[in-house]
XYZ file of C-alpha atoms in Angstrom:
560
model
C 125.391 94.791 129.176
C 122.575 92.255 129.512
C 122.514 89.436 126.987
C 120.385 86.344 126.463
C 123.518 84.226 126.677
C 124.441 85.770 130.023
C 120.887 84.989 131.182
C 121.178 81.350 130.094
C 120.693 79.157 133.123
C 119.344 82.060 135.181
C 116.036 81.206 136.838
C 112.906 83.324 136.366
C 113.168 84.984 139.785
C 116.792 86.023 139.131
C 115.765 87.429 135.714
C 113.024 89.464 137.382
C 115.401 90.836 140.018
C 117.855 91.757 137.253
C 115.120 93.574 135.269
C 114.048 95.567 138.344
C 117.658 96.538 139.078
C 117.949 97.757 135.466
C 114.951 100.045 135.997
C 116.475 101.516 139.173
C 119.799 102.134 137.427
C 118.061 103.422 134.267
C 119.999 100.983 132.021
C 119.261 101.478 128.294
C 118.660 98.244 126.365
C 118.211 97.528 122.647
C 115.335 95.681 120.956
C 116.937 92.198 121.057
C 117.926 92.559 124.718
C 114.464 93.791 125.753
C 112.700 91.068 123.764
C 114.881 88.440 125.425
C 114.380 89.945 128.903
C 110.597 89.986 128.345
C 110.763 86.276 127.425
C 112.817 85.469 130.538
C 110.652 87.345 133.078
C 107.377 85.925 131.701
C 108.466 82.255 131.435
C 106.287 81.373 134.461
C 103.477 83.795 133.731
C 103.109 87.575 133.857
C 104.510 89.179 137.058
C 101.888 91.158 139.002
C 104.183 94.124 139.697
C 104.948 95.212 136.116
C 105.333 98.853 137.208
C 108.587 97.783 138.918
C 110.094 96.842 135.538
C 111.679 99.115 132.879
C 108.961 100.945 130.883
C 110.656 99.914 127.621
C 110.006 96.251 128.576
C 106.249 96.891 128.304
C 106.684 97.413 124.541
C 107.111 93.626 124.270
C 103.993 92.791 126.290
C 100.322 93.599 125.658
C 97.515 95.362 127.571
C 96.087 91.950 128.542
C 99.473 90.991 130.081
C 99.222 94.159 132.175
C 95.690 93.437 133.421
C 96.881 92.123 136.817
C 98.863 95.332 137.430
C 96.356 97.915 136.215
C 94.090 99.096 133.411
C 94.920 99.421 129.705
C 94.824 103.198 130.312
C 97.718 102.866 132.798
C 99.535 100.496 130.443
C 99.466 102.987 127.550
C 100.296 105.854 129.889
C 103.543 103.975 130.640
C 104.065 103.056 126.966
C 103.751 106.764 126.103
C 106.770 107.446 128.327
C 108.815 104.514 126.956
C 111.431 104.845 124.221
C 109.215 103.890 121.288
C 112.169 104.085 118.876
C 113.421 100.764 120.287
C 110.909 99.336 117.756
C 111.327 100.071 114.033
C 108.845 102.734 112.965
C 107.227 100.557 110.290
C 107.190 97.378 112.406
C 103.846 95.587 112.769
C 104.359 95.527 116.548
C 104.594 99.322 116.768
C 101.531 99.785 114.512
C 99.577 97.307 116.649
C 100.461 99.240 119.836
C 98.958 102.424 118.368
C 95.755 100.645 117.237
C 95.310 99.081 120.694
C 95.968 102.446 122.377
C 93.286 104.191 120.279
C 90.823 101.387 121.096
C 91.665 101.500 124.823
C 91.181 105.281 124.997
C 87.948 104.952 122.964
C 89.039 107.478 120.329
C 86.394 106.741 117.658
C 87.359 109.287 114.996
C 90.544 111.220 114.202
C 90.126 113.902 116.872
C 92.311 113.533 119.998
C 91.693 115.655 123.100
C 94.388 117.044 125.404
C 93.992 114.374 128.102
C 94.340 111.501 125.617
C 97.298 113.226 123.945
C 99.060 113.215 127.339
C 98.388 109.477 127.776
C 99.541 108.630 124.230
C 102.807 110.513 124.796
C 105.350 109.332 122.226
C 102.718 107.243 120.419
C 101.460 110.613 119.065
C 104.530 110.548 116.785
C 102.907 107.675 114.849
C 99.494 109.310 114.336
C 98.638 109.928 110.678
C 98.165 113.362 109.121
C 94.350 113.089 109.522
C 94.725 112.997 113.315
C 97.163 115.944 113.274
C 94.802 118.087 111.156
C 91.613 117.119 113.071
C 93.144 117.672 116.505
C 94.301 121.233 115.737
C 97.123 122.393 117.989
C 96.380 119.839 120.750
C 99.111 117.424 119.564
C 101.877 120.014 119.039
C 103.363 119.585 122.548
C 103.893 115.833 121.961
C 104.887 116.219 118.288
C 107.574 118.668 119.423
C 109.420 115.721 121.049
C 109.330 113.345 118.044
C 112.559 112.232 116.379
C 111.259 112.280 112.800
C 108.125 112.535 110.655
C 106.710 111.235 107.385
C 106.323 113.921 104.662
C 102.501 113.934 104.983
C 102.778 114.417 108.767
C 105.101 117.398 108.204
C 102.616 118.923 105.753
C 99.809 118.532 108.316
C 101.917 120.170 111.072
C 102.658 123.141 108.778
C 98.934 123.488 107.960
C 97.936 123.492 111.660
C 100.619 126.041 112.645
C 100.004 128.323 109.632
C 96.286 128.488 110.452
C 97.132 130.368 113.669
C 94.199 128.583 115.388
C 96.313 127.120 118.187
C 97.123 128.335 121.690
C 100.431 129.636 120.246
C 98.685 131.997 117.806
C 99.968 132.891 114.302
C 103.771 132.671 113.725
C 103.846 136.435 112.937
C 102.896 137.121 116.591
C 105.340 134.678 118.224
C 107.933 135.693 120.798
C 111.333 133.996 121.222
C 109.948 131.942 124.135
C 106.956 130.763 122.014
C 109.381 129.668 119.310
C 111.385 127.889 122.002
C 108.330 125.881 123.130
C 108.062 124.519 119.565
C 111.783 124.452 118.753
C 111.724 120.680 118.110
C 109.480 121.423 115.102
C 111.803 124.042 113.529
C 113.165 121.472 110.997
C 109.545 120.913 109.858
C 108.643 124.618 109.530
C 110.506 125.261 106.293
C 110.689 128.659 104.639
C 106.875 128.997 104.503
C 106.602 129.357 108.313
C 110.049 130.723 109.192
C 109.535 133.728 106.894
C 106.420 134.702 108.891
C 108.282 134.783 112.235
C 109.697 138.306 112.929
C 113.442 138.451 112.186
C 114.247 139.961 115.599
C 112.487 136.971 117.231
C 114.611 134.524 115.182
C 117.785 136.437 116.105
C 116.850 136.532 119.789
C 116.072 132.791 119.793
C 119.423 131.993 118.117
C 121.236 134.120 120.671
C 119.465 133.009 123.868
C 117.961 129.574 123.281
C 119.804 127.775 120.457
C 122.551 126.550 122.841
C 120.054 124.457 124.810
C 118.107 123.105 121.834
C 118.625 119.590 120.462
C 118.769 120.892 116.877
C 121.774 120.086 114.726
C 124.062 122.693 113.205
C 122.384 122.101 109.818
C 118.912 122.631 111.263
C 119.969 125.887 112.936
C 121.430 127.006 109.589
C 117.854 127.176 108.216
C 117.318 130.134 110.589
C 120.564 131.806 109.425
C 119.211 131.455 105.875
C 116.099 133.445 106.849
C 118.129 136.218 108.473
C 120.430 136.879 105.509
C 119.297 139.084 102.593
C 117.908 136.943 99.751
C 119.874 138.889 97.102
C 123.623 138.869 97.570
C 125.354 141.921 96.087
C 128.804 141.329 94.646
C 131.408 142.949 96.885
C 134.812 144.136 95.680
C 136.288 144.503 99.139
C 135.417 143.917 102.777
C 133.469 146.773 104.445
C 135.472 148.144 107.440
C 132.726 147.225 109.934
C 132.792 143.570 108.765
C 136.545 143.000 109.180
C 137.064 139.482 110.563
C 138.836 139.814 113.900
C 139.655 137.372 116.684
C 136.469 138.551 118.423
C 134.325 137.821 115.339
C 135.844 134.331 114.937
C 134.863 133.550 118.536
C 131.278 134.807 118.133
C 128.794 131.977 117.370
C 126.449 134.526 115.762
C 129.101 135.146 113.060
C 127.033 133.473 110.275
C 124.252 136.100 110.453
C 126.728 138.995 109.994
C 127.934 137.985 106.489
C 126.305 137.156 103.181
C 128.309 134.474 101.313
C 129.765 137.202 99.084
C 130.839 139.361 102.045
C 132.348 136.314 103.726
C 134.399 135.582 100.571
C 135.999 139.011 100.401
C 136.423 139.424 104.170
C 138.267 136.092 104.528
C 141.182 137.283 102.363
C 144.427 137.172 104.383
C 142.611 135.589 107.360
C 144.015 132.305 108.707
C 141.300 129.883 109.810
C 143.642 127.098 110.964
C 143.512 127.986 114.680
C 139.741 128.538 114.758
C 138.497 125.961 112.237
C 136.861 123.530 114.713
C 135.149 126.404 116.508
C 133.728 128.259 113.511
C 132.565 125.039 111.842
C 130.262 124.467 114.835
C 128.409 127.703 113.918
C 125.170 127.515 111.871
C 126.633 128.599 108.505
C 124.426 128.053 105.444
C 125.453 125.718 102.606
C 126.564 128.711 100.497
C 128.670 130.083 103.369
C 130.294 126.664 103.939
C 131.175 126.489 100.221
C 132.989 129.842 100.644
C 134.948 128.493 103.651
C 135.943 125.373 101.650
C 137.130 127.502 98.708
C 139.182 129.618 101.124
C 140.959 126.479 102.436
C 141.607 125.271 98.850
C 143.288 128.599 98.041
C 145.336 128.502 101.256
C 146.542 124.885 100.708
C 146.682 124.203 96.921
C 148.821 121.036 97.387
C 146.413 119.404 99.834
C 145.377 120.163 103.408
C 147.910 119.354 106.160
C 147.054 116.173 108.112
C 146.539 118.235 111.293
C 143.606 119.998 109.594
C 141.816 116.861 108.314
C 140.185 115.794 111.622
C 138.629 119.260 111.932
C 136.782 119.516 108.598
C 133.365 118.759 110.143
C 130.547 119.937 107.849
C 133.038 120.786 105.052
C 133.281 117.014 104.457
C 130.172 117.327 102.262
C 132.152 119.529 99.817
C 135.231 117.278 99.587
C 135.980 115.617 96.226
C 137.964 112.419 95.440
C 140.563 114.724 93.860
C 140.971 116.541 97.212
C 141.382 113.225 99.056
C 144.039 112.008 96.606
C 146.310 114.884 97.804
C 145.965 114.041 101.498
C 148.457 112.155 103.656
C 146.111 110.065 105.813
C 148.657 108.230 107.939
C 147.142 108.067 111.407
C 144.202 105.947 112.551
C 142.868 108.958 114.473
C 142.779 111.072 111.296
C 140.851 108.473 109.271
C 138.487 107.855 112.216
C 137.801 111.606 112.536
C 137.148 111.926 108.778
C 134.669 109.031 108.805
C 132.868 110.384 111.877
C 131.830 113.322 109.689
C 129.728 110.811 107.690
C 131.038 111.434 104.170
C 129.195 109.910 101.196
C 129.892 106.211 100.522
C 131.967 107.130 97.466
C 134.167 109.566 99.431
C 134.492 107.195 102.404
C 135.667 104.410 100.060
C 138.353 106.736 98.621
C 139.477 107.801 102.133
C 139.812 104.189 103.345
C 141.582 103.192 100.138
C 144.013 106.130 100.475
C 144.821 105.128 104.068
C 145.420 101.446 103.177
C 147.433 102.348 100.041
C 149.813 104.362 102.226
C 150.632 101.043 103.984
C 148.456 101.398 107.107
C 146.592 98.607 108.938
C 142.914 98.770 109.879
C 143.035 98.745 113.694
C 140.215 98.874 116.282
C 139.739 102.700 116.299
C 139.553 102.734 112.486
C 137.185 99.733 112.350
C 134.877 101.370 114.907
C 134.852 104.530 112.779
C 134.209 102.478 109.602
C 131.377 100.872 111.568
C 128.341 99.223 110.031
C 127.733 102.091 107.608
C 130.990 101.762 105.622
C 132.031 98.173 106.407
C 130.432 96.759 103.258
C 132.481 99.147 101.067
C 135.746 97.349 101.901
C 137.255 95.320 99.065
C 139.238 92.081 99.569
C 142.580 93.959 99.835
C 141.177 96.270 102.521
C 139.523 93.388 104.406
C 142.890 91.633 104.479
C 144.454 94.825 105.872
C 142.314 94.384 109.006
C 144.469 93.679 112.032
C 143.039 90.289 113.125
C 143.294 91.023 116.869
C 141.324 94.240 116.457
C 138.182 92.143 115.796
C 138.214 91.220 119.507
C 137.254 94.752 120.479
C 135.766 96.372 117.344
C 131.980 96.744 117.207
C 131.023 95.672 113.668
C 127.862 94.317 112.053
C 128.484 92.802 108.592
C 124.914 91.419 108.249
C 124.117 93.739 105.297
C 127.381 92.968 103.419
C 128.080 90.526 100.590
C 128.534 86.858 101.461
C 132.223 87.104 100.489
C 132.745 89.917 103.032
C 130.893 87.938 105.735
C 132.994 84.821 105.034
C 136.314 86.711 105.198
C 135.339 88.515 108.420
C 134.056 85.321 110.090
C 137.301 83.481 109.403
C 139.352 86.430 110.706
C 137.172 86.770 113.822
C 137.350 83.000 114.486
C 141.160 83.165 114.354
C 141.220 86.270 116.574
C 139.008 84.599 119.196
C 140.584 81.122 119.063
C 142.013 81.551 122.576
C 138.471 82.102 123.958
C 136.792 79.237 122.133
C 135.756 77.454 125.315
C 134.676 80.523 127.291
C 131.086 81.773 127.743
C 132.144 85.094 126.187
C 133.025 83.412 122.866
C 129.480 83.406 121.482
C 128.926 87.094 122.319
C 132.153 88.072 120.558
C 131.657 85.885 117.464
C 127.897 86.601 117.160
C 128.138 89.616 114.755
C 130.185 87.510 112.305
C 128.059 84.330 112.307
C 126.570 85.246 108.910
C 129.796 83.788 107.475
C 129.909 80.626 109.631
C 129.910 77.198 107.927
C 127.384 74.574 109.090
C 129.993 72.540 110.984
C 130.784 75.538 113.242
C 127.080 76.167 113.959
C 126.634 72.505 114.902
C 129.509 72.865 117.373
C 127.978 76.089 118.737
C 124.619 74.359 119.307
C 126.287 72.164 121.936
C 126.990 75.312 124.009
C 123.239 76.196 124.182
C 123.820 79.877 123.477
C 120.174 81.131 123.307
C 120.720 82.625 119.841
C 118.187 85.387 119.117
C 115.873 84.818 116.160
C 117.248 87.774 114.157
C 120.794 86.352 114.248
C 119.394 82.928 113.313
C 117.586 84.196 110.193
C 120.747 86.003 109.038
C 122.920 82.876 109.130
C 124.431 81.658 105.873
C 121.563 79.918 104.116
C 123.432 76.717 103.217
C 124.707 76.505 106.822
C 121.235 76.990 108.315
C 119.683 74.374 106.007
C 122.329 71.906 107.182
C 121.075 71.985 110.809
C 118.873 69.277 112.343
C 115.788 70.168 114.436
C 117.666 69.140 117.616
C 120.595 71.424 116.707
C 118.210 74.319 116.023
C 116.512 73.687 119.377
C 119.868 73.756 121.175
C 121.009 76.883 119.293
C 117.856 78.938 119.979
C 117.206 77.772 123.544
C 114.633 80.093 125.188
C 113.959 81.733 121.804
C 112.821 78.516 120.067
C 109.107 79.406 120.244
C 109.713 82.489 118.058
C 110.447 80.181 115.117
C 106.704 79.511 114.742
C 105.956 83.130 113.691
C 108.547 82.849 110.890
C 107.582 79.414 109.543
C 106.237 80.857 106.269
C 109.211 83.180 105.685
C 112.604 82.462 104.126
C 114.941 80.873 105.214
C 112.881 79.173 107.977
C 110.328 77.946 105.412
C 113.023 76.210 103.311
C 114.576 74.686 106.448
C 111.179 73.265 107.543
C 110.572 71.786 104.067
C 113.773 69.734 104.434
C 112.901 68.233 107.844
C 110.723 65.226 108.645
C 107.451 66.417 110.169
C 107.772 63.849 112.970
C 111.129 65.456 113.950
C 109.587 68.957 113.873
C 106.720 67.745 116.092
C 109.275 66.872 118.795
C 110.040 70.608 119.119
C 106.468 71.141 120.464
C 106.063 74.623 118.954
C 103.477 73.775 116.263
C 105.659 73.901 113.129
C 104.016 72.486 109.995
C 105.120 71.945 106.392
C 107.770 69.266 106.977
C 108.148 66.007 105.037
C 105.543 63.330 105.884
C 106.797 59.804 106.645
C 107.598 57.974 103.420
C 109.289 60.923 101.697
C 112.875 60.460 100.633
C 114.564 63.840 100.911
C 117.556 64.126 98.608
C 119.471 67.249 99.685
C 122.142 68.569 97.340
C 122.604 72.174 98.476
C 125.913 72.748 96.687
C 124.554 72.026 93.161
C 121.572 73.158 91.120
C 119.152 70.279 90.275
C 119.819 69.264 86.654
C 116.118 69.271 85.890
C 114.283 72.521 85.309
C 111.215 70.981 87.029
C 110.145 72.755 90.195
C 111.558 71.257 93.429
C 108.011 70.533 94.656
C 107.329 68.370 91.581
C 110.625 66.527 92.091
C 109.768 65.867 95.751
C 106.439 64.377 94.575
C 108.304 62.026 92.205
C 110.486 60.799 95.107
C 107.346 60.371 97.218
C 105.587 58.076 94.674
C 108.791 56.239 93.720
C 108.255 53.401 96.294
C 104.706 52.841 94.924
C 105.983 52.780 91.296
C 108.699 50.259 92.201
C 106.117 48.070 93.977
C 103.789 48.138 90.932
C 106.700 47.236 88.682
C 107.684 44.269 90.918
C 104.058 43.013 91.066
C 103.830 43.086 87.264
C 107.172 41.266 87.057
C 106.039 38.508 89.518
C 102.592 38.057 87.972
C 103.786 37.988 84.364
């Protein structure tokens, strides 16, 4: 993939050619990569042919940058087709894009017409509930494609749909194809809307359209819930017409044939082992899944066989630490499969601990399954069970973990990559672990001019970062140096600035202020707390006036 380090030394024209090639090949880039690419291609001004670049790159420019290529209307039309989720939903940059789009399209109030909704595209996902209510059903087509909503947006969508005053009409009159047009909003509907849709329409949609929808198994289960009777009668035995056969087990509509109680009695003497993966892909409700879990517990009272563990899927949510303590988790593939089901942190910690306690090493496949989500759960024993060489190929991000975890992982990664220390690839491989790097290693890295991105820089170990000189910071950040200015009032950049001489900061030519004026003596003792309880600012002032006090004292001594 593209990286700032790989682009180091590349001239502007080469960067532009690379960006255009990425558009043609439809290469997907993350926020850091796009931000860096935007910096590289605009180093000598804004290119006039911005439409030849990836649409996602425009997220890091502004309408005024686009002026040479076309109007702000065209700019936001392209932004509406970009992957907006590259930017964090609550980021100031994403909020600013929406405000500028509304101003460009001259939308004075909260009512958006159909033409403007088309231009806004994915930016519609960020419109507040007032816009959704005021615009009636006009925004539903775009909202249908959104990844997620805020609770107040969901409430507004339900209000608009329930009113029936949209081109889709009231839910009670919908057909299966109408429901399919709005299927992306099914998770938002809730019981209040789903109960109004005719049951035969829900059944028909499940049968004919659910396969092609992007909804998860859990989201489809909300429809199963609507199709089952609300009161479950207790059943003594399985009705003959509900006998679970091979044919039933292979029918993905199976969940709508059985209430939880019927499923319980009909599963007696049925072996699920051969069909477990298949049936757990069906949209069973939570109550039905609990029945399936109980059935497995009764079948295997001494713990599930290891061959069954990778196939538990949604049953993972019902697993207890007591269950896990009976399992023989001996293969990396088994642990990886269990963690891919996204168990709770508590259960994941027990699974990893069980695996390590049985004498197993944490290899690349296991580390990739542990991933960023569970990495911070590892204790010192488990961190030391990591196979050092596996850090060469595992994709981990310990930035949210404790400093102890970061330090252990950095030292392991440094050992693992020692044979690549002088290669250009070294920085890319060690980058995720730099939050545990001591100052001396960062100083060495600065000599390689690695174009460190600003996010990695701000997540460095604080004592290590504060140890760097302005020249070392300049060499570390390279093309990203100018981004330091925007963070000069935020920690840890603010503290770093306060320790530098202002005349040294001025040599960076990026407008940093807040450094030490000439005449200050800066005593830095990062390893120890100052013995005085006086604020550091007051102490700095004392050091500043110390030369003047000494001079006064000497004058008095000479004149006396």
